[in-house]
Coordinates of C-alpha atoms in Angstrom, one line a residue:
Chain A
M1 CA 0.0 0.0 0.0
R2 CA 1.3 3.5 -0.8
A3 CA 1.5 5.6 2.3
S4 CA 3.6 8.4 1.0
V5 CA 4.6 9.7 -2.3
C6 CA 7.4 12.0 -3.5
Y7 CA 5.0 14.6 -4.9
G8 CA 2.8 14.6 -1.8
W9 CA 5.0 16.4 0.7
D10 CA 5.9 20.0 1.2
V11 CA 9.6 19.9 0.3
S12 CA 10.3 23.7 0.4
S13 CA 12.6 23.5 3.4
V14 CA 14.9 20.8 1.9
H15 CA 14.7 22.0 -1.6
D16 CA 17.8 24.2 -1.4
L17 CA 20.0 21.5 0.1
T18 CA 22.8 20.1 -2.0
D19 CA 22.8 16.4 -2.8
E20 CA 25.4 15.9 -0.2
E21 CA 23.5 17.8 2.5
L22 CA 20.4 15.9 1.6
A23 CA 22.2 12.5 2.0
R24 CA 23.7 13.6 5.4
R25 CA 20.3 14.7 6.6
I26 CA 18.7 11.3 5.7
A27 CA 21.7 9.5 7.3
A28 CA 21.2 11.5 10.5
G29 CA 17.6 10.2 10.8
G30 CA 18.7 6.7 10.1
A31 CA 16.2 3.8 9.8
A32 CA 14.6 4.4 13.2
A33 CA 13.7 8.1 12.8
R34 CA 13.2 8.5 9.1
D35 CA 13.3 12.1 7.8
S36 CA 10.4 11.8 5.4
E37 CA 10.8 15.3 4.1
A38 CA 14.4 14.7 3.1
E39 CA 13.7 11.3 1.7
T40 CA 10.9 12.7 -0.4
E41 CA 13.1 15.4 -1.7
L42 CA 15.7 12.9 -2.7
C43 CA 13.1 10.9 -4.5
H44 CA 11.7 14.0 -6.2
R45 CA 15.1 15.1 -7.3
F46 CA 16.5 11.8 -8.5
G47 CA 13.4 10.0 -9.7
P48 CA 13.2 11.6 -13.1
R49 CA 17.0 11.2 -13.6
V50 CA 16.9 7.5 -12.8
R51 CA 14.0 7.1 -15.1
L52 CA 16.0 8.7 -17.8
Y53 CA 18.8 6.2 -17.2
G54 CA 16.1 3.4 -17.5
L55 CA 14.8 4.8 -20.8
R56 CA 18.4 4.8 -22.2
H57 CA 19.3 1.3 -21.0
L58 CA 15.9 -0.5 -20.9
R59 CA 14.1 1.4 -23.7
D60 CA 10.7 1.1 -22.1
E61 CA 8.7 3.6 -20.0
D62 CA 7.3 1.0 -17.5
A63 CA 10.6 -0.7 -17.1
A64 CA 12.3 2.7 -16.5
R65 CA 9.8 3.5 -13.8
D66 CA 10.4 0.1 -12.1
L67 CA 14.1 0.7 -12.2
A68 CA 13.7 4.2 -10.7
Q69 CA 11.5 2.8 -7.9
Q70 CA 13.9 0.0 -7.0
A71 CA 17.1 2.0 -7.4
L72 CA 15.9 4.8 -5.1
L73 CA 14.8 2.2 -2.5
V74 CA 18.3 0.7 -2.6
V75 CA 19.9 4.1 -2.1
L76 CA 17.6 5.2 0.7
E77 CA 18.2 1.9 2.5
A78 CA 21.9 2.3 2.1
I79 CA 21.9 5.9 3.4
R80 CA 19.7 5.1 6.4
A81 CA 21.9 2.2 7.3
G82 CA 25.1 4.3 7.0
R83 CA 26.4 2.4 4.1
L84 CA 26.9 5.4 1.9
E85 CA 30.4 6.2 3.1
S86 CA 30.9 9.4 1.1
P87 CA 27.6 11.4 0.9
D88 CA 29.3 13.7 -1.7
R89 CA 29.3 10.6 -4.0
L90 CA 25.5 10.1 -3.9
A91 CA 25.2 10.2 -7.7
A92 CA 28.0 7.7 -8.2
F93 CA 26.4 5.4 -5.7
L94 CA 23.0 5.8 -7.5
F95 CA 24.8 5.1 -10.8
G96 CA 26.1 1.8 -9.4
A97 CA 22.7 0.8 -8.2
C98 CA 21.1 1.7 -11.6
R99 CA 23.7 -0.3 -13.5
N100 CA 23.3 -3.4 -11.4
L101 CA 19.5 -3.3 -11.5
A102 CA 19.4 -2.6 -15.3
L103 CA 21.7 -5.5 -15.9
T104 CA 19.4 -7.8 -13.9
M105 CA 16.3 -6.4 -15.7
R106 CA 17.8 -6.8 -19.1
R107 CA 18.5 -10.5 -18.3
G108 CA 14.7 -10.8 -18.0
A109 CA 14.5 -11.0 -14.2
R110 CA 12.3 -8.0 -14.0
R111 CA 10.9 -7.9 -10.5
A112 CA 7.5 -6.7 -9.6
I113 CA 7.6 -3.3 -8.0
V114 CA 7.3 -3.7 -4.2
E115 CA 5.9 -0.6 -2.6
Y116 CA 6.4 -0.9 1.1
E117 CA 4.2 1.1 3.5
G118 CA 5.9 4.3 4.4
E119 CA 8.4 4.2 1.6
P120 CA 8.5 7.1 -0.9
T121 CA 7.6 6.2 -4.4
V122 CA 8.5 7.7 -7.8
A123 CA 5.9 10.1 -9.2
P124 CA 4.3 8.9 -12.4
A125 CA 6.0 10.1 -15.6
E126 CA 4.4 12.7 -17.8
P127 CA 2.2 11.1 -20.5
G128 CA 4.5 9.5 -23.1
V129 CA 4.6 10.1 -26.8
D130 CA 1.4 9.4 -28.7
R131 CA 2.4 6.4 -30.9
R132 CA -0.1 7.1 -33.6
R133 CA 0.9 10.7 -33.8
L134 CA 4.6 9.6 -34.0
A135 CA 3.7 7.2 -36.8
T136 CA 2.0 10.0 -38.8
C137 CA 4.9 12.4 -38.3
F138 CA 7.4 9.6 -39.1
D139 CA 5.6 8.9 -42.4
G140 CA 5.9 12.6 -43.3
L141 CA 9.7 12.6 -43.1
P142 CA 11.9 12.3 -46.2
R143 CA 12.7 8.6 -46.9
R144 CA 16.3 8.9 -46.2
E145 CA 15.6 10.4 -42.7
Q146 CA 13.1 7.6 -42.0
K147 CA 15.8 5.1 -43.0
I148 CA 18.4 6.6 -40.7
L149 CA 16.1 6.7 -37.8
T150 CA 14.9 3.2 -38.3
M151 CA 18.4 1.8 -38.6
S152 CA 19.6 3.8 -35.6
F153 CA 16.7 3.2 -33.1
H154 CA 14.7 0.2 -34.4
E155 CA 17.5 -1.9 -35.7
E156 CA 20.1 -0.5 -33.3
R157 CA 22.8 -0.3 -35.9
P158 CA 25.9 1.9 -35.2
I159 CA 26.1 5.2 -37.1
G160 CA 29.2 4.1 -39.1
E161 CA 27.4 1.0 -40.4
I162 CA 24.3 3.1 -41.3
A163 CA 26.6 5.6 -43.2
D164 CA 28.2 2.8 -45.1
A165 CA 24.9 1.2 -46.1
L166 CA 23.5 4.6 -47.3
K167 CA 26.8 5.7 -48.9
L168 CA 27.2 8.7 -46.6
T169 CA 30.0 9.8 -44.2
A170 CA 29.3 9.2 -40.6
V171 CA 29.3 12.9 -40.0
N172 CA 26.7 13.4 -42.7
A173 CA 24.6 10.6 -41.3
R174 CA 24.7 12.1 -37.8
V175 CA 23.6 15.5 -39.2
I176 CA 20.7 14.0 -41.1
R177 CA 19.7 12.0 -38.0
H178 CA 19.8 15.1 -35.9
R179 CA 17.7 17.1 -38.4
A180 CA 15.2 14.2 -38.6
I181 CA 14.8 14.1 -34.8
A182 CA 14.3 17.9 -34.7
R183 CA 11.6 17.7 -37.4
L184 CA 9.9 14.7 -35.7
R185 CA 9.9 16.5 -32.3
T186 CA 8.3 19.6 -33.7
C187 CA 5.6 17.5 -35.5
V188 CA 4.9 15.2 -32.5
E189 CA 4.7 18.2 -30.1
G190 CA 2.0 19.6 -32.4
G191 CA 4.0 22.0 -34.5
A192 CA 4.0 20.9 -38.2
Chain B
M1 CA 22.9 26.5 -10.5
S2 CA 23.9 26.1 -14.2
C3 CA 26.0 23.3 -15.6
R4 CA 29.6 24.0 -16.4
E5 CA 29.7 21.3 -19.1
P6 CA 26.2 21.3 -20.7
L7 CA 25.6 18.3 -23.0
P8 CA 24.8 19.3 -26.6
V9 CA 21.6 17.7 -28.1
E10 CA 23.8 15.9 -30.7
V11 CA 25.7 14.1 -27.9
L12 CA 22.4 13.2 -26.2
V13 CA 21.1 11.7 -29.4
D14 CA 24.4 9.7 -29.9
Y15 CA 24.0 8.6 -26.3
F16 CA 20.4 7.4 -26.6
A17 CA 21.2 5.8 -30.0
G18 CA 24.0 3.8 -28.4
D19 CA 26.7 5.4 -30.6
L20 CA 29.1 6.3 -27.8
S21 CA 31.9 4.2 -26.4
N22 CA 31.1 2.5 -23.1
T23 CA 33.4 4.9 -21.2
E24 CA 31.8 7.9 -22.8
S25 CA 28.3 6.5 -22.3
E26 CA 29.0 5.9 -18.6
R27 CA 30.4 9.4 -18.2
I28 CA 27.1 10.7 -19.6
D29 CA 25.0 8.3 -17.4
L30 CA 26.8 9.8 -14.3
H31 CA 26.6 13.4 -15.5
L32 CA 22.8 13.0 -16.1
L33 CA 22.3 11.5 -12.6
S34 CA 24.2 14.4 -11.0
C35 CA 23.1 17.4 -13.2
A36 CA 19.6 18.8 -12.9
E37 CA 19.9 21.0 -15.9
C38 CA 21.2 18.4 -18.3
S39 CA 18.8 15.7 -17.1
A40 CA 15.9 18.1 -17.7
G41 CA 17.1 18.7 -21.3
A42 CA 17.6 15.0 -21.8
G43 CA 14.2 14.3 -20.2
A44 CA 12.5 16.3 -22.9
L45 CA 14.1 14.2 -25.6
A46 CA 14.2 10.7 -24.2
P47 CA 10.5 9.8 -24.5
L48 CA 10.6 10.5 -28.2
L49 CA 13.7 8.4 -28.7
A50 CA 12.4 5.6 -26.6
A51 CA 9.2 5.7 -28.7
L52 CA 11.3 5.6 -31.9
Y53 CA 13.0 2.5 -30.6
Q54 CA 9.6 0.8 -30.4
H55 CA 8.3 2.2 -33.6
V56 CA 7.8 -0.7 -36.0
P57 CA 8.3 0.1 -39.7
Y58 CA 5.8 -1.1 -42.3
V59 CA 8.4 -3.2 -44.1
L60 CA 11.1 -5.0 -42.1
S61 CA 14.7 -5.6 -43.0
A62 CA 16.3 -8.8 -41.7
A63 CA 18.0 -6.7 -39.0
G64 CA 14.7 -5.2 -38.1
L65 CA 13.0 -8.5 -37.7
H66 CA 15.9 -9.8 -35.7
A67 CA 15.7 -6.7 -33.4
L68 CA 12.0 -7.5 -32.8
E69 CA 12.7 -11.1 -32.0
C70 CA 15.3 -10.0 -29.5
R71 CA 12.7 -7.9 -27.8
K72 CA 10.6 -11.0 -27.2
L73 CA 7.6 -9.9 -29.2
R74 CA 5.2 -12.6 -30.2
I75 CA 5.6 -12.7 -33.9
A76 CA 3.4 -14.8 -36.2
S77 CA 4.5 -15.2 -39.9
S78 CA 2.8 -16.0 -43.1
V79 CA 4.5 -16.7 -46.4
V80 CA 2.7 -15.6 -49.6
P81 CA 3.8 -16.7 -53.0
A82 CA 3.9 -14.1 -55.9
D83 CA 0.6 -13.1 -57.3
A84 CA -1.4 -15.1 -54.7
R85 CA -4.8 -14.3 -53.3
T86 CA -4.9 -15.6 -49.8
L87 CA -6.1 -15.2 -46.2
V88 CA -3.6 -13.9 -43.7
P89 CA -5.1 -14.4 -40.2
F90 CA -3.7 -12.4 -37.3
P91 CA -3.5 -14.9 -34.4
D92 CA -5.0 -13.7 -31.1
D93 CA -1.8 -14.5 -29.2
A94 CA 0.5 -12.6 -31.6
D95 CA 1.8 -9.0 -31.2
L96 CA 2.8 -8.7 -34.8
L97 CA 2.1 -10.5 -38.0
V98 CA 5.0 -10.6 -40.6
I99 CA 3.7 -11.3 -44.1
K100 CA 6.6 -12.6 -46.2
L101 CA 5.8 -11.7 -49.8
K102 CA 7.8 -13.9 -52.3
A103 CA 8.9 -12.4 -55.5
P104 CA 11.7 -12.7 -58.1
L105 CA 14.1 -10.0 -56.8
T106 CA 17.6 -11.1 -57.8
Q107 CA 18.0 -8.4 -60.4
V108 CA 16.2 -5.7 -58.4
A109 CA 18.2 -2.7 -57.0
Q110 CA 15.3 -0.7 -55.6
L111 CA 11.8 -1.6 -54.7
D112 CA 8.6 0.3 -54.0
C113 CA 5.5 -1.2 -52.4
E114 CA 1.9 0.0 -52.6
L115 CA -1.2 -1.1 -50.7
R116 CA -4.6 -0.4 -52.2
T117 CA -8.2 -1.4 -51.5
L118 CA -9.8 -3.7 -54.0
D119 CA -11.5 -0.7 -55.7
G120 CA -8.1 1.0 -56.1
H121 CA -8.0 3.5 -53.2
P122 CA -4.5 4.0 -51.9
I123 CA -3.8 2.8 -48.4
L124 CA 0.0 3.1 -48.2
A125 CA 2.7 4.0 -50.8
L126 CA 6.1 2.9 -49.5
T127 CA 9.2 3.9 -51.4
D128 CA 12.6 2.2 -51.4
V129 CA 11.6 -0.6 -49.0
P130 CA 14.1 -3.2 -47.7
F131 CA 14.0 -6.6 -49.3
D132 CA 16.1 -9.8 -49.4
A133 CA 17.2 -10.2 -53.1
Q134 CA 18.7 -13.7 -52.6
E135 CA 15.7 -15.1 -50.7
G136 CA 13.3 -13.2 -52.9
S137 CA 11.2 -11.8 -50.2
V138 CA 9.7 -8.6 -48.7
Q139 CA 8.6 -8.6 -45.1
I140 CA 5.5 -6.6 -44.3
A141 CA 4.9 -5.9 -40.6
C142 CA 1.2 -5.9 -39.7
Q143 CA 0.5 -4.5 -36.2
R144 CA -2.7 -5.3 -34.3
H145 CA -3.9 -1.7 -34.3
F146 CA -3.9 -1.8 -38.1
L147 CA -7.0 -4.0 -37.7
E148 CA -8.6 -1.2 -35.7
L149 CA -7.6 1.4 -38.3
Y150 CA -8.5 -0.5 -41.4
G151 CA -10.8 -3.2 -40.2
P152 CA -10.8 -6.8 -41.4
S153 CA -10.6 -6.2 -45.1
E154 CA -9.2 -7.4 -48.4
F155 CA -6.5 -5.4 -50.0
K156 CA -3.9 -5.5 -52.8
V157 CA -0.2 -5.2 -52.4
T158 CA 1.9 -4.4 -55.5
L159 CA 5.7 -4.5 -55.6
F160 CA 7.4 -2.2 -58.2
R161 CA 10.9 -2.5 -59.5
I162 CA 12.7 0.8 -59.7
D163 CA 15.4 1.4 -62.3
E164 CA 17.2 4.7 -62.8
D165 CA 15.7 6.8 -65.6
A166 CA 13.0 4.3 -66.4
P167 CA 9.3 4.0 -65.4
R168 CA 8.7 1.7 -62.5
V169 CA 7.7 -1.8 -63.3
P170 CA 5.2 -3.9 -61.3
I171 CA 6.8 -7.3 -60.6
A172 CA 4.3 -9.0 -58.3
E173 CA 0.8 -8.4 -56.9
Y174 CA -0.9 -10.1 -54.0
T175 CA -4.5 -10.0 -52.7
L176 CA -4.6 -10.4 -49.0
R177 CA -7.5 -10.7 -46.7
H178 CA -6.9 -9.8 -43.1
V179 CA -9.0 -11.3 -40.3

C-alpha cells in the first residue's frame, strides 16, 4: 500500500539542500527516525533522472519506472543504514545501483515493484509520446531520414554501419539524424 | 545552478542511439544523474527516442525482424507466393504478423511497395523498401492496431521494381485478406 509519495510532501525546506547535505540529513535520521521530508526530496530530485537512465538502457517507460523505484529504495536503505560512506558521491552510488538493476532487468529478471508502506515512491511520468501521432509524423519525413532513424533506433545499428549502407559519411549521417529528430519532435509536439 | 559542461543535443542523441563508447556513455550516465539542468534537457528528448525504438516500420529488413525477435515480441508469420490471393489471419496470441511476400528480386536494385483497397483507393505507398534479393522476399509488418484502423478487409499489395531513368515496373501483386 502506498502511504507516502514523492510529490505529496511540502519539500520547500529541503529544496535548497545540496545532494550531499540531503544525504547527510537522511543518514542522520537513520532507519529508526526517518526524515520523510528529506527522503521525499531525494526521491523527487533523482526519480526523473533515474527514469532517464532506465529509458536509455531498458528502452521502455514501464521498465524505466520500475528501475527508478527500485534504485531509489536501494539508495535510501543504504543511506539510512550508514552504508553510503561518502555522501558527496551520492550520484555515483546511485549510478552503481542503476547499472546493477538494469543488468538484472535486461536479463529478464524484472521484479514486480514492491511498494512498502511508508516508503517514498517515484511520481508517475508525464504522458509518453502518442504512438499514432509519432507514426503519422514519421511517415511525413523524407525517406532517407526515415531510414536513418529506423536503422539507428529500431535496428540499433551503429552510425558508421548506417553511413556505409547509405553511402554517406558518418558525420553526414549524424547531421541527417539530428535534423530528422528535430523535425519529428516539432511535429509530435504539435508543430508541423 | 547552471551546468559547467552542458551536454549538446547531438551528444544526447548519440548517447540514446548507443553510438558512444562504453566509457563515454558511462560518463554521460553519471553526468545526467548528477546534473539537474542536463537531465531536464535529456528528459525532454528521451521519451521520443524511446518511442522511436519501439516504432515498427511497415516493411522490415532482416536486421529489423531480428531486433523485434530479441525484444521477445510474439511474432506470427505467413509466407505468400507471388501473385497469390490468400487469407492472412492475425492470431490472437501474436503481437505482430509478418507477411513474407515472395517475388523474383535477384535483379532488383530498388523496390517500392503499394497497398490499395480492391477498388483502387491507396492505403499506403512505400518507397525504397528493404528486401532480401537472394531469398526473394519482402517482409510486411502488420500490427494489431492496423485491424482497428482499417478493419478486417481485403487489399492488394503491389511490388514495383525501380530502375534509374525508367518508369517503375510492377513485378508481383498479392491480394490479401486480413482477419
